[in-house]
Coordinates of C-alpha atoms in Angstrom, one line a residue:
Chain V
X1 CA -4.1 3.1 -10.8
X2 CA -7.6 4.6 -11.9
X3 CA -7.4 7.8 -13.4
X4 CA -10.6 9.6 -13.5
X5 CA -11.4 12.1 -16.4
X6 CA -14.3 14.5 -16.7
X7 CA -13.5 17.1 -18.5
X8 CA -14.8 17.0 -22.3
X9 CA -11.6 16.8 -24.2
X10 CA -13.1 19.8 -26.9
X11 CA -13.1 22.1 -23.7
X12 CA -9.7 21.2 -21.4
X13 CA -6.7 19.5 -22.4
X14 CA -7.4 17.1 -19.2
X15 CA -7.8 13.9 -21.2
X16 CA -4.3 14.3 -23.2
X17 CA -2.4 14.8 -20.1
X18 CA -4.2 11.8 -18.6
X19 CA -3.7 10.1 -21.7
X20 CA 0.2 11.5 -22.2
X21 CA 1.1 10.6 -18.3
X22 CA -0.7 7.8 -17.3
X23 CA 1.2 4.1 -17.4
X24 CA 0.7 1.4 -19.4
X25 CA -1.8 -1.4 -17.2
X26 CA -3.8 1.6 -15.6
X27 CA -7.4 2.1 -16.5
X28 CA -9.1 5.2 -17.2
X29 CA -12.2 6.2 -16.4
X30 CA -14.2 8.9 -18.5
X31 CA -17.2 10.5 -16.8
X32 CA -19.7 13.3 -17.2
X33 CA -18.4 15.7 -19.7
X34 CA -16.0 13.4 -20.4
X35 CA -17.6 10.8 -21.8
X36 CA -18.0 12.5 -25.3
X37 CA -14.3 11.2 -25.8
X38 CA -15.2 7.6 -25.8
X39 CA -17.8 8.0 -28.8
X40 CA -16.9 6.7 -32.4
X41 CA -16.0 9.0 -35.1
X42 CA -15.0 12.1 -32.9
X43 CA -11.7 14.1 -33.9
X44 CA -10.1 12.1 -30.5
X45 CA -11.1 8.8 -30.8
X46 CA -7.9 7.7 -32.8
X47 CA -6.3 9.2 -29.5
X48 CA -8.3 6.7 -27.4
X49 CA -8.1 3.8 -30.2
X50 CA -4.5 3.7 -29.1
X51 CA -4.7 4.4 -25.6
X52 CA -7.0 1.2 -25.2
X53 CA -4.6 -0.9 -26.4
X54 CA -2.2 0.0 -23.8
X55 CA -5.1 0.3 -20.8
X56 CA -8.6 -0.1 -20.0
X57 CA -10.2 2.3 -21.0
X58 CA -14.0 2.8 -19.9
X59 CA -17.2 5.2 -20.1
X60 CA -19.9 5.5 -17.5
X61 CA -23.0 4.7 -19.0
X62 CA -25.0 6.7 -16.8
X63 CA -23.6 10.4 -17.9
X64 CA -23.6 8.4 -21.7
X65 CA -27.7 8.3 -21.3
X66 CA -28.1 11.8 -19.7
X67 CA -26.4 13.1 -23.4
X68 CA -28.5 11.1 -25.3
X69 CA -25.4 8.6 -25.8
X70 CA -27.1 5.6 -24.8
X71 CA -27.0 3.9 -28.3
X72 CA -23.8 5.7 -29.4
X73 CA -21.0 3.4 -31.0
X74 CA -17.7 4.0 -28.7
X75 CA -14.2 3.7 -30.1
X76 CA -13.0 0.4 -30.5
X77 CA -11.4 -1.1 -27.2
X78 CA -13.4 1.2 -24.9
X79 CA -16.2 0.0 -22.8
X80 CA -19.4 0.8 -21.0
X81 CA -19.6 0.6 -17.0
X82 CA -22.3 1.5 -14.6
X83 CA -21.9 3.1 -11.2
X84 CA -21.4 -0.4 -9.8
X85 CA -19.1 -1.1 -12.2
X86 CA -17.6 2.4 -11.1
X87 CA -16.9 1.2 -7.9
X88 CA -15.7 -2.4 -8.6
X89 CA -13.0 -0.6 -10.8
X90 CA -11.9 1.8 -7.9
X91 CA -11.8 -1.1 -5.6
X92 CA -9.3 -3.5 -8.1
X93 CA -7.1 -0.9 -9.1
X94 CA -4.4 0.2 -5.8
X95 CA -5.2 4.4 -6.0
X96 CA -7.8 6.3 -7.7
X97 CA -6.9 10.1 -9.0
X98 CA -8.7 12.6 -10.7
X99 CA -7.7 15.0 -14.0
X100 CA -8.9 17.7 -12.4
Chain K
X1 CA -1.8 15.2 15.2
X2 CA -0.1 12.9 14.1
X3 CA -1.4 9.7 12.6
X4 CA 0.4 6.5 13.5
X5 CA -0.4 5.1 9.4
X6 CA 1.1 6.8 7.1
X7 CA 0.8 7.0 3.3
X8 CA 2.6 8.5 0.7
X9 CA 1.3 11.6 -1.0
X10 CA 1.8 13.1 -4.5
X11 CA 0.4 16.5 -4.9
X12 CA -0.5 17.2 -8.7
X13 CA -1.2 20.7 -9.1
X14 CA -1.7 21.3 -12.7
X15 CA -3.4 24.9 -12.7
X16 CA -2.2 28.3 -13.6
X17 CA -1.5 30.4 -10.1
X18 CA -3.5 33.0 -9.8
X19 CA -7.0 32.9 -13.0
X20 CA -8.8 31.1 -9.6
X21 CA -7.7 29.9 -5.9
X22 CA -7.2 26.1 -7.0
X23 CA -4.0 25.6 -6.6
X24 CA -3.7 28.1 -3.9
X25 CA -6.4 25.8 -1.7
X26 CA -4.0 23.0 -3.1
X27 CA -1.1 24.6 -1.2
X28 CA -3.0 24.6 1.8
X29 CA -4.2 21.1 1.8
X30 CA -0.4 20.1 0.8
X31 CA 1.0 22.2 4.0
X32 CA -2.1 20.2 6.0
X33 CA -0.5 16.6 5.0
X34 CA 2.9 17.8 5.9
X35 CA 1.5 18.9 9.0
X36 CA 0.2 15.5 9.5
X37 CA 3.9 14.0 8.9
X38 CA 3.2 12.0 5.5
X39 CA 5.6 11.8 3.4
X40 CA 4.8 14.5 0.1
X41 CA 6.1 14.5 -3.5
X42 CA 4.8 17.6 -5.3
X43 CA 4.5 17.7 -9.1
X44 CA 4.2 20.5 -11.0
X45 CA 2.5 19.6 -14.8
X46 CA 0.2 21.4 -17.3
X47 CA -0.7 24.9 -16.5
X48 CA 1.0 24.1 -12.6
X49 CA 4.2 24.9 -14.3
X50 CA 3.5 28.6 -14.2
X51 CA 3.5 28.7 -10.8
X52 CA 7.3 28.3 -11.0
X53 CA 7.5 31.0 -12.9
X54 CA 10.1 33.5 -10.9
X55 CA 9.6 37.7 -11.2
X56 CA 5.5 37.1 -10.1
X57 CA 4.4 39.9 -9.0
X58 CA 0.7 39.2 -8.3
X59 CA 0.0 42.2 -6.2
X60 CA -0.3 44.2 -9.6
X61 CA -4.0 42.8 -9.7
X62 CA -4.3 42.2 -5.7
X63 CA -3.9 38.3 -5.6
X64 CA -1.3 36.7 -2.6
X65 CA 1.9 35.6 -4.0
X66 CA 1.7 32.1 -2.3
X67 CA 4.3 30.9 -4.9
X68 CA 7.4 32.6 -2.9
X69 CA 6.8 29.9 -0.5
X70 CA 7.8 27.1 -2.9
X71 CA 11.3 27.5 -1.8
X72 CA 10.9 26.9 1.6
X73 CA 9.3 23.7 1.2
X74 CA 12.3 21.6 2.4
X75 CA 12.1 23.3 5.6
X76 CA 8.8 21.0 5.9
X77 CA 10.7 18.5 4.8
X78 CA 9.1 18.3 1.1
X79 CA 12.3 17.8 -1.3
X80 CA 10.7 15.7 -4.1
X81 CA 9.3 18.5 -6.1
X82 CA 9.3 17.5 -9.6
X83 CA 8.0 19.3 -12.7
X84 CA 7.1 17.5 -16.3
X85 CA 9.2 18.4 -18.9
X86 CA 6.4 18.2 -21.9
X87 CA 4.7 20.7 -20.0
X88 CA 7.9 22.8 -19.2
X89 CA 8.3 22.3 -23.2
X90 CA 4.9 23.2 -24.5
X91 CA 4.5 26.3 -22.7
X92 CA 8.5 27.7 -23.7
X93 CA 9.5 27.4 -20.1
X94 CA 13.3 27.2 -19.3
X95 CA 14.1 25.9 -16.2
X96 CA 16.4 29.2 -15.8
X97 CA 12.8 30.9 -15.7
X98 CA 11.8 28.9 -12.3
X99 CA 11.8 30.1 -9.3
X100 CA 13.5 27.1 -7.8
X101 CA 15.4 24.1 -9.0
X102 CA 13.0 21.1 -9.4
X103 CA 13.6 17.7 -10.5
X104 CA 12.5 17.9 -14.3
X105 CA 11.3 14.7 -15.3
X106 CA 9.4 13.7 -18.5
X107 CA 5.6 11.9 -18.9
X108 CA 6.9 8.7 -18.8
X109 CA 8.9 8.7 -15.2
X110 CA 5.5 10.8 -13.9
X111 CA 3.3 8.5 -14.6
X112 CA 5.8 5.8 -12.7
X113 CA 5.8 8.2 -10.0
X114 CA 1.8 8.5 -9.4
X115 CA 2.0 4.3 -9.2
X116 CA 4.6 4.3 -6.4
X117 CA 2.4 7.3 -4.7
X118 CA -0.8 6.1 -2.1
X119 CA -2.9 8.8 -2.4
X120 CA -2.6 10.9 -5.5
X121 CA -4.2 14.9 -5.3
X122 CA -4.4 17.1 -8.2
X123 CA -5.2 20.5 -7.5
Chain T
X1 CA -13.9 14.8 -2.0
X2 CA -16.5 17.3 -3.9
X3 CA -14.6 19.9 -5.3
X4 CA -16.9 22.0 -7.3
X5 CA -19.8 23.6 -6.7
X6 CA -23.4 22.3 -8.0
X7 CA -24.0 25.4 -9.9
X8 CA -20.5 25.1 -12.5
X9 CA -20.0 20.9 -12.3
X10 CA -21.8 17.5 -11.9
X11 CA -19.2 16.7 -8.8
X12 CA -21.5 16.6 -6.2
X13 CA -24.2 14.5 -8.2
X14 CA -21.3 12.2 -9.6
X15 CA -20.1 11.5 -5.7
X16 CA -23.4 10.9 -4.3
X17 CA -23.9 8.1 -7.4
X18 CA -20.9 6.8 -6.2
X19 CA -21.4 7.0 -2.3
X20 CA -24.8 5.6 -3.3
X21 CA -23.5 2.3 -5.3
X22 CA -20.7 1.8 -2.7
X23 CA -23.0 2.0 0.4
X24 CA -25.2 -0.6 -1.9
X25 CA -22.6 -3.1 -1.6
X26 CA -21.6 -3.1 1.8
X27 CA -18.5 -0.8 1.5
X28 CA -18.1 2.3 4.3
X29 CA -17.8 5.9 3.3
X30 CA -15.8 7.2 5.8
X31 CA -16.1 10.9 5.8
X32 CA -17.3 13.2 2.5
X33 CA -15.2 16.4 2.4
X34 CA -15.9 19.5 0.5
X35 CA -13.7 21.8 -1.0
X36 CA -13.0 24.1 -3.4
X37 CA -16.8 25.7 -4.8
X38 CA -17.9 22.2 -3.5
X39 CA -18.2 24.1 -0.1
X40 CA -21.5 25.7 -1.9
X41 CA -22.8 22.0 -1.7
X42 CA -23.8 22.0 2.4
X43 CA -24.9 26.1 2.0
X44 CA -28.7 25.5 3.9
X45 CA -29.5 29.0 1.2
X46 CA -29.2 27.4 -1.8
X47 CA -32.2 27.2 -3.5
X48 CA -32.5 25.8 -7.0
X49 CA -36.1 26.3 -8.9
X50 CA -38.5 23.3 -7.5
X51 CA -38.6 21.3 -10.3
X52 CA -34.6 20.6 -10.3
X53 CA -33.5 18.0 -8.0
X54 CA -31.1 20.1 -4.8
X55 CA -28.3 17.9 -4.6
X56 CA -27.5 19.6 -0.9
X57 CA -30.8 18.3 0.3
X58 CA -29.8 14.8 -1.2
X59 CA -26.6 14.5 0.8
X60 CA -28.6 15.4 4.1
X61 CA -30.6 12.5 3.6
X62 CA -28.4 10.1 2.5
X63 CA -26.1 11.2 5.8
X64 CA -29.5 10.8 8.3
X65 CA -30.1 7.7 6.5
X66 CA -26.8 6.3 6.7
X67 CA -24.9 8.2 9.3
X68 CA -22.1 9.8 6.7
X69 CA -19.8 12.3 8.0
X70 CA -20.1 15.3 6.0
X71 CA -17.3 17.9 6.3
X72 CA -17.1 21.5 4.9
X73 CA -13.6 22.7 4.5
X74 CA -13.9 25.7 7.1
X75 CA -11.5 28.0 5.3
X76 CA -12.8 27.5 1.7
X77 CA -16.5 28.3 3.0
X78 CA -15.7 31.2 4.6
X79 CA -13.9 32.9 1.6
X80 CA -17.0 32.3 -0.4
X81 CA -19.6 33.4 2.1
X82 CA -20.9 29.7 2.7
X83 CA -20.2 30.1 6.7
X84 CA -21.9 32.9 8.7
X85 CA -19.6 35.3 10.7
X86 CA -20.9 33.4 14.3
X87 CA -19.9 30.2 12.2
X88 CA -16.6 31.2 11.6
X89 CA -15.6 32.3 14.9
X90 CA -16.8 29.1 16.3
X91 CA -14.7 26.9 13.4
X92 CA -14.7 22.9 14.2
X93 CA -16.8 23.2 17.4
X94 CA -20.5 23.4 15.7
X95 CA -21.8 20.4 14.7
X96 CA -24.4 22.4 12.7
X97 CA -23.7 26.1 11.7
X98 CA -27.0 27.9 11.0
X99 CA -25.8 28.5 7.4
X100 CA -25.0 24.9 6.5
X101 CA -27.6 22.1 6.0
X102 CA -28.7 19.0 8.2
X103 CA -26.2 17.0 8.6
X104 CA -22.8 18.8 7.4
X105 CA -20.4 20.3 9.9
X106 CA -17.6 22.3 9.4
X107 CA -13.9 21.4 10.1
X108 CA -10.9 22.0 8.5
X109 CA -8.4 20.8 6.1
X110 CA -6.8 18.0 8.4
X111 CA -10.1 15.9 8.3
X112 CA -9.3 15.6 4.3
X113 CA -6.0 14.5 4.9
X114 CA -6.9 12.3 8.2
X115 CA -9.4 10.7 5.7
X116 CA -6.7 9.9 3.5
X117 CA -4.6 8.0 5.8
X118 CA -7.2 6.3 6.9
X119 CA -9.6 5.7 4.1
X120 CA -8.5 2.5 1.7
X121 CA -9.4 4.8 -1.4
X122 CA -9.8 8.4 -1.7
X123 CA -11.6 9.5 -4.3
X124 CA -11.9 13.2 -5.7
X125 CA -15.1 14.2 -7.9

């Protein structure tokens, strides 16, 4: 399963119960706000250094840029995916949900 | 109305009842999929979990109390209701303080449970 | 699904990227429902200052151009004031109310859940 986050994870919760709930093999996708839990050196990214060893764990690049994230180092074991990449995802994993 | 394919539902609703209509719109897009005959699992997690909360008395501030429905879910055929029991846990809920009995079942088992589900809705 | 409204969330903006790179390559969008605040999306009053892009506007194009199905939950738009009273009455018969934009209808919650029987991915933004 893809589980969709896009909540930043200094505002909501979302991203811990995604992270707390979500089984081992599924991927997770973090979009708009909620890409600022992919960068390097926040006080999450140990959260999501572990998390990626258990699942994929990826960042849209697009809502990256529109923060000025373009460059940013992301935690170690997360990676970078386009829109296209956005949809490839939805279409290999079975189900898609969303942390809403 | 019916649809010959069917798929498997699990309705997440993980917000508090009655700060906005979220999970009250969620109801109403659950009772739609039961009116299609899918089969439903409903899980309450998060903030959801207050929405089990018995004694509501949501008239006090002029909102609908749509939670007294929750019981009579299994007359539409909807008896998987589950609720998480880290989110039970972290918000010092007892499941003597629910409105209902639910299935309580922890993070691990839910996240089992949104695999074996087609189309999973959190509201 | 859009489920919040352009004004509080990026969901409509994130969906049409999406419906955008999936029409790209060759996959169908069956049907684009709104609910919740995403309702506000198909309003035809909405009017946001000229030089920010109206995301409403955007799906009417994209469905002319490409035929989509865009549905506005019926109920949700008519507790927030998104459906005109003449709207209302007439529910899923007007392919157009006056208050909605090109393109959207109005229908109610069993088109979300039709859509996701049929559809091989639903996908909530």
């Amino acid at each position: 399963m893809l589980h969709l986050v896009n909540r930043s994870p200094f505002e909501e919760r979302t991203i811990d119960a995604c992270l707390r709930v979500a089984a081992p093999g599924s991927a997770v996708l973090l979009y708009e706000d909620g890409v600022y839990a992919g960068v390097r050196g926040t006080g999450v990214a140990g959260r999501l250094e572990a998390a990626a060893r258990e699942m994929r764990v990826c960042v849209l690049e697009e809502d990256l840029a529109a923060r000025g994230l373009q460059d940013a180092a992301l935690v170690p074991g997360v990676h970078r995916v386009d829109y296209d990449g956005f949809v490839e995802l939805a279409i290999e994993y079975d189900s898609v949900t969303t942390w809403r | 109305m019916a649809t010959p394919a069917r798929k498997r539902f699990l309705w997440m609703s993980r917000r508090a009842p009655h700060g906005s209509v979220q999970a009250q719109e969620g109801l109403d897009a659950l009772l739609m999929a039961v009116a299609f005959e899918q089969p439903v699992s409903v899980v309450f997690l998060d903030d959801g979990v207050y929405q089990l909360k018995r004694d509501q008395d949501p008239a006090r501030i002029g909102r609908k109390n749509f939670c007294a429905g929750f019981p009579s879910l299994g007359i539409y055929d909807v008896h998987d209701i589950y609720a998480e029991r880290e989110s039970l846990a972290l918000r010092g809920l007892r499941e003597e303080d629910l409105l209902m009995p639910v299935r309580v079942v922890d993070s691990a088992a839910l996240g089992a449970l949104m695999e074996a589900h087609d189309v999973v809705m959190s509201f | 699904m859009v489920s919040e409204g352009p004004a509080q969330r990026q969901s409509a903006e994130s969906a049409y990227h999406f419906a955008q790179a999936a029409l790209a390559k060759g996959h169908e969008v069956i049907r684009v429902f709104f609910y919740h605040d995403g309702v506000h999306v198909g309003a035809r009053a909405s009017t946001p200052p000229q030089d920010e892009r109206n995301i409403g506007a955007q799906w009417s194009a994209l469905a002319a151009e490409q035929g989509l199905d865009l549905v506005v939950c019926v109920a949700a738009a008519a507790r927030r004031g998104v459906l005109d009273e003449e709207a209302g009455r007439r529910l899923d018969q007007a392919p157009a109310p006056g208050s909605l934009l090109p393109g959207f209808r109005a229908a109610g919650l069993g088109q979300l859940i039709e859509s996701g029987i049929d559809a091989d991915r639903l996908i909530v933004f």
